[in-house]
Short mmCIF file of C-alpha atoms in Angstrom, two decimals:
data_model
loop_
_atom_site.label_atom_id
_atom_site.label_comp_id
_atom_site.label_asym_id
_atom_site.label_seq_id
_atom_site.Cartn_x
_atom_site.Cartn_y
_atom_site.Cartn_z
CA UNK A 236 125.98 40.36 -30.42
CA UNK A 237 129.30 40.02 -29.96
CA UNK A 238 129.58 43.14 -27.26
CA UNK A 239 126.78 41.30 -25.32
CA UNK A 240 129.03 37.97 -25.04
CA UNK A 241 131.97 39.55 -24.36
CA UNK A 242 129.84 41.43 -21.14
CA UNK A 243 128.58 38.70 -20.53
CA UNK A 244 131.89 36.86 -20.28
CA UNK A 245 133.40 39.70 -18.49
CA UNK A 246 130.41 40.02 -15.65
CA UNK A 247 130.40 35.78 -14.70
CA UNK A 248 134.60 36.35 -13.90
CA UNK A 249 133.70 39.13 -12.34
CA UNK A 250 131.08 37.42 -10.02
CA UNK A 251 133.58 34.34 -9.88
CA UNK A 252 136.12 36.82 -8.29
CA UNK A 253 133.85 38.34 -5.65
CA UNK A 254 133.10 34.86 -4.80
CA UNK A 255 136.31 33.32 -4.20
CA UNK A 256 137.47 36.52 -2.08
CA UNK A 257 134.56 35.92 -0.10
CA UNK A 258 135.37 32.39 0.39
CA UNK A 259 138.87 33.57 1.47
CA UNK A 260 137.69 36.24 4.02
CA UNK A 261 135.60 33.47 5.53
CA UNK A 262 138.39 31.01 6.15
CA UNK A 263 140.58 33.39 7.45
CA UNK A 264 137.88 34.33 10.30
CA UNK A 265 137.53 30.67 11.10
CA UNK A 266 141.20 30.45 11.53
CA UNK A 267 141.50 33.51 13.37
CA UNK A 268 138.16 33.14 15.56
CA UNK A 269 139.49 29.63 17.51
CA UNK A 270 142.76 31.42 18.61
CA UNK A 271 140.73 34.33 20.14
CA UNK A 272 138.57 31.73 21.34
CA UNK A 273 141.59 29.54 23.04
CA UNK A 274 142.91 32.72 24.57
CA UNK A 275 140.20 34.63 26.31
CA UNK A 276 139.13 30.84 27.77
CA UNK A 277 142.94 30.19 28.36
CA UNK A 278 142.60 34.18 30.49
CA UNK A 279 139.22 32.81 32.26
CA UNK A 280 141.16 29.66 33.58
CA UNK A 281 144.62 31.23 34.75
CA UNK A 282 141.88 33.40 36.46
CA UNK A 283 139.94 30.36 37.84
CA UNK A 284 142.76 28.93 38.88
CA UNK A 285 145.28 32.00 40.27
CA UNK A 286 144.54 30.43 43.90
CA UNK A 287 145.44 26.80 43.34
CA UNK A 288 148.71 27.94 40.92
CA UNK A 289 149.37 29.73 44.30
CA UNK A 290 149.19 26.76 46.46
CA UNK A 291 150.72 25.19 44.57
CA UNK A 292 154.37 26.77 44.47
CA UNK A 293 154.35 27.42 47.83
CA UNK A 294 153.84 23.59 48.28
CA UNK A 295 156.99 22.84 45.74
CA UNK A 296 158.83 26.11 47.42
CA UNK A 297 158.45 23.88 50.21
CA UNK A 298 159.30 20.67 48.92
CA UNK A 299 162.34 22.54 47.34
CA UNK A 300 163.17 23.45 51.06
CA UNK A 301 162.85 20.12 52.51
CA UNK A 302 165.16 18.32 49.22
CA UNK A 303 168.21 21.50 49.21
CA UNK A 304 167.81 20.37 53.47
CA UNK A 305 167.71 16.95 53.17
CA UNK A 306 171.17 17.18 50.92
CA UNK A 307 173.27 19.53 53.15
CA UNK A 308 171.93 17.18 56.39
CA UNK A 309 173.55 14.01 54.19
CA UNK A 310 176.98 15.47 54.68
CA UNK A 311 177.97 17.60 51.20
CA UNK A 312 181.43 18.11 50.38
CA UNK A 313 182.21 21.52 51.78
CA UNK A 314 183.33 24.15 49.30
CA UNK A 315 184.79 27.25 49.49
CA UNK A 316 185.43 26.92 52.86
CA UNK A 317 188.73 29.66 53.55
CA UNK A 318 188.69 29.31 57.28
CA UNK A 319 187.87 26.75 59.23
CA UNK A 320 185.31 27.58 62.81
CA UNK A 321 187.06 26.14 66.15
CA UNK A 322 185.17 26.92 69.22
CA UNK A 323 188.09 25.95 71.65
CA UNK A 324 186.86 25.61 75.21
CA UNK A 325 189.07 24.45 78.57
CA UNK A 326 189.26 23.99 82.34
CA UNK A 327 192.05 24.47 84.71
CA UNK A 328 192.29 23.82 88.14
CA UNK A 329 195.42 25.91 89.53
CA UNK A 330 196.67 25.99 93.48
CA UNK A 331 197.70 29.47 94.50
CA UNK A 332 199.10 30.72 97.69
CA UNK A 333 196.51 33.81 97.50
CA UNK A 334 193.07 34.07 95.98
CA UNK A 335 192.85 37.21 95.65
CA UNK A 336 196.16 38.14 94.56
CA UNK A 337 195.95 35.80 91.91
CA UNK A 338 192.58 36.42 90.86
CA UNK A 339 193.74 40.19 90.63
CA UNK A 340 196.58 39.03 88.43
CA UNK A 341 194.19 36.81 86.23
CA UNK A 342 192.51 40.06 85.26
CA UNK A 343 195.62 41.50 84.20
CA UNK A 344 196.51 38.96 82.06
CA UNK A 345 192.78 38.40 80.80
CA UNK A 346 192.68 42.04 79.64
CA UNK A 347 196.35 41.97 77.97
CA UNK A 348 195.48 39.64 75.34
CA UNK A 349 192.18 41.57 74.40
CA UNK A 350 189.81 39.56 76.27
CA UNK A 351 187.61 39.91 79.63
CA UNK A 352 186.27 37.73 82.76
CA UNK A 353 182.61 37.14 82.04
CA UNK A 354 181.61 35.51 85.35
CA UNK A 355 183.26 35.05 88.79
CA UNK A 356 182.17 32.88 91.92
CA UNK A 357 184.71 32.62 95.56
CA UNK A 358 184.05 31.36 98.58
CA UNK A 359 185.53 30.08 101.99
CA UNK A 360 185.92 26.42 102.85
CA UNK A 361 185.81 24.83 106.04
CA UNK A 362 189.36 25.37 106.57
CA UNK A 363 189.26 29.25 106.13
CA UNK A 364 190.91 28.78 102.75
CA UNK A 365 189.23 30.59 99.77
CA UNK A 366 188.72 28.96 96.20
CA UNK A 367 187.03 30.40 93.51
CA UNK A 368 186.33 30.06 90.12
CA UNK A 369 186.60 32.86 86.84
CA UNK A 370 185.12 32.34 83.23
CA UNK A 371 187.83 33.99 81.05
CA UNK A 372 187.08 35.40 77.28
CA UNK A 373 189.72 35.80 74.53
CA UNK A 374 190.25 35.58 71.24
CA UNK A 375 190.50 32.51 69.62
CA UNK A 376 194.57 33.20 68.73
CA UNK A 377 195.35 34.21 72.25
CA UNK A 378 194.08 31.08 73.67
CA UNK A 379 196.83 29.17 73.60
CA UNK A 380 199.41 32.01 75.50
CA UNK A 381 196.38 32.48 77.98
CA UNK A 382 196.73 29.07 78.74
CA UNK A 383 200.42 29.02 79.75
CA UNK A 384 200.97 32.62 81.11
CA UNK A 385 197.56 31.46 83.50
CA UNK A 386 199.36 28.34 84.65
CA UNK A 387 202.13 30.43 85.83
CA UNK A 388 200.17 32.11 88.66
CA UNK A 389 200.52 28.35 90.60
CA UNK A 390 200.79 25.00 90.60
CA UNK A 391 198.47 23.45 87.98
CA UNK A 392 196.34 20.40 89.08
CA UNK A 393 194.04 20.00 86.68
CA UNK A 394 194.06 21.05 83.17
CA UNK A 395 191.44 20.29 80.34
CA UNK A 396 191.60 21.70 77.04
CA UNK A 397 188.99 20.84 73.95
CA UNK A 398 188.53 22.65 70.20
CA UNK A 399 185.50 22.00 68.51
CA UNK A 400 185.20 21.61 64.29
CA UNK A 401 182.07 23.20 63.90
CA UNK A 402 182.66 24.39 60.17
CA UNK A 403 180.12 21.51 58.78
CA UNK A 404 177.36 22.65 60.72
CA UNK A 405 177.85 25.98 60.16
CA UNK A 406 177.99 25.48 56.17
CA UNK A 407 174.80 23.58 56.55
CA UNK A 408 173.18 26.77 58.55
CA UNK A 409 174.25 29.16 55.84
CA UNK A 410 172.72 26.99 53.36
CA UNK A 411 169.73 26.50 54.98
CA UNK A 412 169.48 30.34 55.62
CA UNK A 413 170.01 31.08 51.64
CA UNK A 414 167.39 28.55 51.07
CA UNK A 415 165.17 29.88 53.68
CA UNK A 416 165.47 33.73 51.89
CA UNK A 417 164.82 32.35 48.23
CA UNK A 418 161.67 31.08 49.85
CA UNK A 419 161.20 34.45 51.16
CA UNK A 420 161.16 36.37 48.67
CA UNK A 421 158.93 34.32 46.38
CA UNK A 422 156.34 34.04 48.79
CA UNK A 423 156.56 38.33 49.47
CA UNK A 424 156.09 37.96 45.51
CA UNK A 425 153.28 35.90 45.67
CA UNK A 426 151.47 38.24 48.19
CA UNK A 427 152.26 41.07 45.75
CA UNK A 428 150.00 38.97 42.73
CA UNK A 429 146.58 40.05 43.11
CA UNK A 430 144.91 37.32 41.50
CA UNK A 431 144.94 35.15 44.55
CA UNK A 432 141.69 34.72 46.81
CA UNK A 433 141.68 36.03 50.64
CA UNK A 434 141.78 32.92 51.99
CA UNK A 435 145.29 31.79 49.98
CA UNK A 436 146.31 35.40 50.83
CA UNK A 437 145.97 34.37 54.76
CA UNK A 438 147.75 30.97 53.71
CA UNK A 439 150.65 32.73 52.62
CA UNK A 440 151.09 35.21 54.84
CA UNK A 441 151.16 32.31 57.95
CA UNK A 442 153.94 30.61 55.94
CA UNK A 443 156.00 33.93 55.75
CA UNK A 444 155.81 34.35 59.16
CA UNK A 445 156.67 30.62 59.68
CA UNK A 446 159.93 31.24 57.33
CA UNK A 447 160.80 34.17 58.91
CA UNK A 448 160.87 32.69 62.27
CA UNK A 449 162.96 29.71 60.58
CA UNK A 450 165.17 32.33 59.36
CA UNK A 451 165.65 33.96 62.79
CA UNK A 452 166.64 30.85 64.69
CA UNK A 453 169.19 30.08 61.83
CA UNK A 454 170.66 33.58 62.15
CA UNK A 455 170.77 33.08 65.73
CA UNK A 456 172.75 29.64 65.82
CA UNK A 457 174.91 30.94 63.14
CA UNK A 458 175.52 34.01 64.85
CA UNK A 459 176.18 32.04 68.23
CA UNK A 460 178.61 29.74 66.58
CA UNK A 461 180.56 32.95 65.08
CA UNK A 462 180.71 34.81 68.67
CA UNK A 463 182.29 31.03 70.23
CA UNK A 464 184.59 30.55 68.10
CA UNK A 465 186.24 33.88 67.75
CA UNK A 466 185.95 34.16 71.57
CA UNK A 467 187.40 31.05 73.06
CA UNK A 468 186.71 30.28 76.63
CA UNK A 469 189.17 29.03 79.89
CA UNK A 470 187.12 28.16 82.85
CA UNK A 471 189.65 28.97 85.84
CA UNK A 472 189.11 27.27 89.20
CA UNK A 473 191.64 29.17 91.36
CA UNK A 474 192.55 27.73 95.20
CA UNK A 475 194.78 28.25 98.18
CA UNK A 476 196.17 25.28 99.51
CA UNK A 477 195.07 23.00 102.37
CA UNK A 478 196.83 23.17 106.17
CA UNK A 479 197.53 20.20 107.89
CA UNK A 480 194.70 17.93 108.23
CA UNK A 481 193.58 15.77 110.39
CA UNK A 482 191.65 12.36 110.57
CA UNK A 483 188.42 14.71 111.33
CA UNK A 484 188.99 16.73 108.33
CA UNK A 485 189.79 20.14 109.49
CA UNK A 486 193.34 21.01 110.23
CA UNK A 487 195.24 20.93 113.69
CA UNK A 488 195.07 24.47 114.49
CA UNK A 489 191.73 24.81 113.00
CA UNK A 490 190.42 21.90 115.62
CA UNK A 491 192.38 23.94 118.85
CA UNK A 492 190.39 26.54 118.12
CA UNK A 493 187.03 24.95 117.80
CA UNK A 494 187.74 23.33 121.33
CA UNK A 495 188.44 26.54 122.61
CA UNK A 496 185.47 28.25 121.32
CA UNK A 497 183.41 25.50 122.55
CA UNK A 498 185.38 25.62 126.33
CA UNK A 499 184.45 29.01 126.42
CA UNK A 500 180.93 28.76 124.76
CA UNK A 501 180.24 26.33 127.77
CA UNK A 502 182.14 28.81 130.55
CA UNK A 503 179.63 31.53 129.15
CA UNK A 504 176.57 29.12 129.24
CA UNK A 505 176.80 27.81 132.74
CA UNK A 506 177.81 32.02 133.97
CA UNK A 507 174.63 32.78 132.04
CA UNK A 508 172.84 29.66 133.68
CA UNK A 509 174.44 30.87 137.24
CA UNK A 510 173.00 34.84 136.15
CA UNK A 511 169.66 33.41 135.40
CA UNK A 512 169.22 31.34 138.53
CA UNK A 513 170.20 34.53 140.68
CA UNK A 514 167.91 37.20 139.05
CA UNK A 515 165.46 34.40 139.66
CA UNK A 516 165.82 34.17 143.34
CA UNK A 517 166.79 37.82 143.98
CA UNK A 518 163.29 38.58 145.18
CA UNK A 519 163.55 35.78 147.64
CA UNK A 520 166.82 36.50 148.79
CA UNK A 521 166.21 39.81 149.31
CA UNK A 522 162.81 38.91 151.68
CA UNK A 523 165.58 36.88 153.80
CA UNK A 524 167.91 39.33 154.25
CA UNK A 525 165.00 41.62 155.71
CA UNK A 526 164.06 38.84 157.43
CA UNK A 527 166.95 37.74 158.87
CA UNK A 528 167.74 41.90 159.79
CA UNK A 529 164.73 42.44 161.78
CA UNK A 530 164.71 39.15 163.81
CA UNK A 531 168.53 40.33 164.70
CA UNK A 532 167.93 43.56 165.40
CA UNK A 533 165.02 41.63 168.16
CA UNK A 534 167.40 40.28 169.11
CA UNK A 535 169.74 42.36 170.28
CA UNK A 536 167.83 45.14 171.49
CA UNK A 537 166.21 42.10 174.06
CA UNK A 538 170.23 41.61 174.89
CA UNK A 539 170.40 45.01 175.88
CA UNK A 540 167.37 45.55 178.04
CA UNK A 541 168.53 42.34 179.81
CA UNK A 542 172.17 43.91 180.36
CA UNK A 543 170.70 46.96 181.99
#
């Protein structure tokens, strides 16, 4: 009797064991199931919603643009600035007793301080003096002895000279650029994602090419502003001196010779006229000088007959 208690007692903990292990196993899957749960929906959404997560950093890429922009426009202290970007620029007006001798000697001196002559324009005025004008390049620390061994060649009339601080602007550009690149390269990232839809696919790919075009006109200006101001430029207006003038304009030998072209353009007009009138009458003439032959040659031979 006592052996069948003792099973007895031994079977109901046995039971109330399985049972509470059971009730353990269950609450673990209910904790476990709700996770699994959260994450294959939270998979389904970023799936869902791969096109507008796509829109919508290349809408703060571009609002990121716009703000880095809109705080280089507002003036930002410059920083590690090392050199600062002159473009130095200048006119000069000299008076030389030869053009071309002069202008021969400006290339000399253009190509002795590294530099060249990249456009030149002459001509004659009405005086028969010749003036002309050269666009000189050099390097931006030559400038300055181009300037005085040019003025040498003459005596300098006019003389302008102007340098140009473009360093802000070109910070600004080379932020702008870096900015421009960033952007870049996270929308070539974006492209590479292939959870996005065709259509935001297209999106991107016209705002890449947008950026790109962006970065190509910065490039350009920066690139521009680089070439100026290591090349500076001296616009040289070269010009041999006026004769003596008079209240006409031209100058005193300059007028004797225009009267006595026009004397003897009006000699060879009225010989001309004279030339004209003669070939014009030569058949006429001619038909009186037969005329007047035969009715001589009447006449005389009646002389005759009368004299014998």
């Amino acid at each position: 009797m006592e052996n069948l208690k003792s099973k007895a007692v031994l079977l109901i903990f046995a039971l109330f064991v399985f049972y509470a292990g059971c009730q353990n196993k269950d609450k673990s899957e209910q904790l476990t199931s709700p996770q699994q749960t959260t994450n294959y929906e939270e998979r389904e959404m970023t799936k869902k919603d791969a096109p507008t997560t796509l829109s919508k950093q290349t809408s703060e890429m571009q609002q990121t643009d716009k703000v880095s922009g809109s705080i280089t426009e507002q003036g930002t202290e410059i920083k590690d600035v090392t050199k600062r970007m002159i473009i130095k620029t200048g006119t000069m007006g000299i008076e030389v007793d030869k053009y071309d001798d002069a202008a021969l000697k400006v290339n000399e001196i253009v190509k002795k301080y590294g530099g060249y002559v990249s456009n030149t324009t002459s001509s004659q005025n009405s005086s028969g003096k010749k003036q002309g004008t050269l666009t000189l390049k050099v390097p931006a620390d030559k400038y300055e002895s181009l300037v005085a061994e040019t003025g040498t060649l003459g005596k300098v009339m006019t003389q302008n000279i102007n340098a140009n601080d473009v360093t802000e602007q070109y910070v600004d550009l080379e932020a702008r650029l870096k900015t421009q690149k960033e952007l870049e390269q996270r929308l070539i990232k974006l492209l590479a994602e292939k959870t996005a839809r065709l259509t935001d696919v297209v999106e991107v790919e016209q705002k890449l090419a947008a950026v790109r075009q962006v970065i190509e006109s910065i490039d350009g200006k920066m690139r521009y502003m680089r070439n100026q101001s290591e090349m500076s430029t001296l616009t040289l207006s070269l010009y041999e001196p006026a004769i003596l003038t008079t209240s006409s304009g031209g100058g005193f030998f300059y007028e004797l010779g225009q009267s006595v072209k026009k004397g003897l353009r009006g000699f060879t007009d009225i010989l001309a006229g004279m030339i004209t009138v003669f070939i014009a009458l030569l058949p006429v003439i001619i038909l009186i000088v037969i005329i007047y032959w035969i009715i001589r040659r009447i006449i005389k031979k009646r002389k005759q007959q009368k004299s014998e």
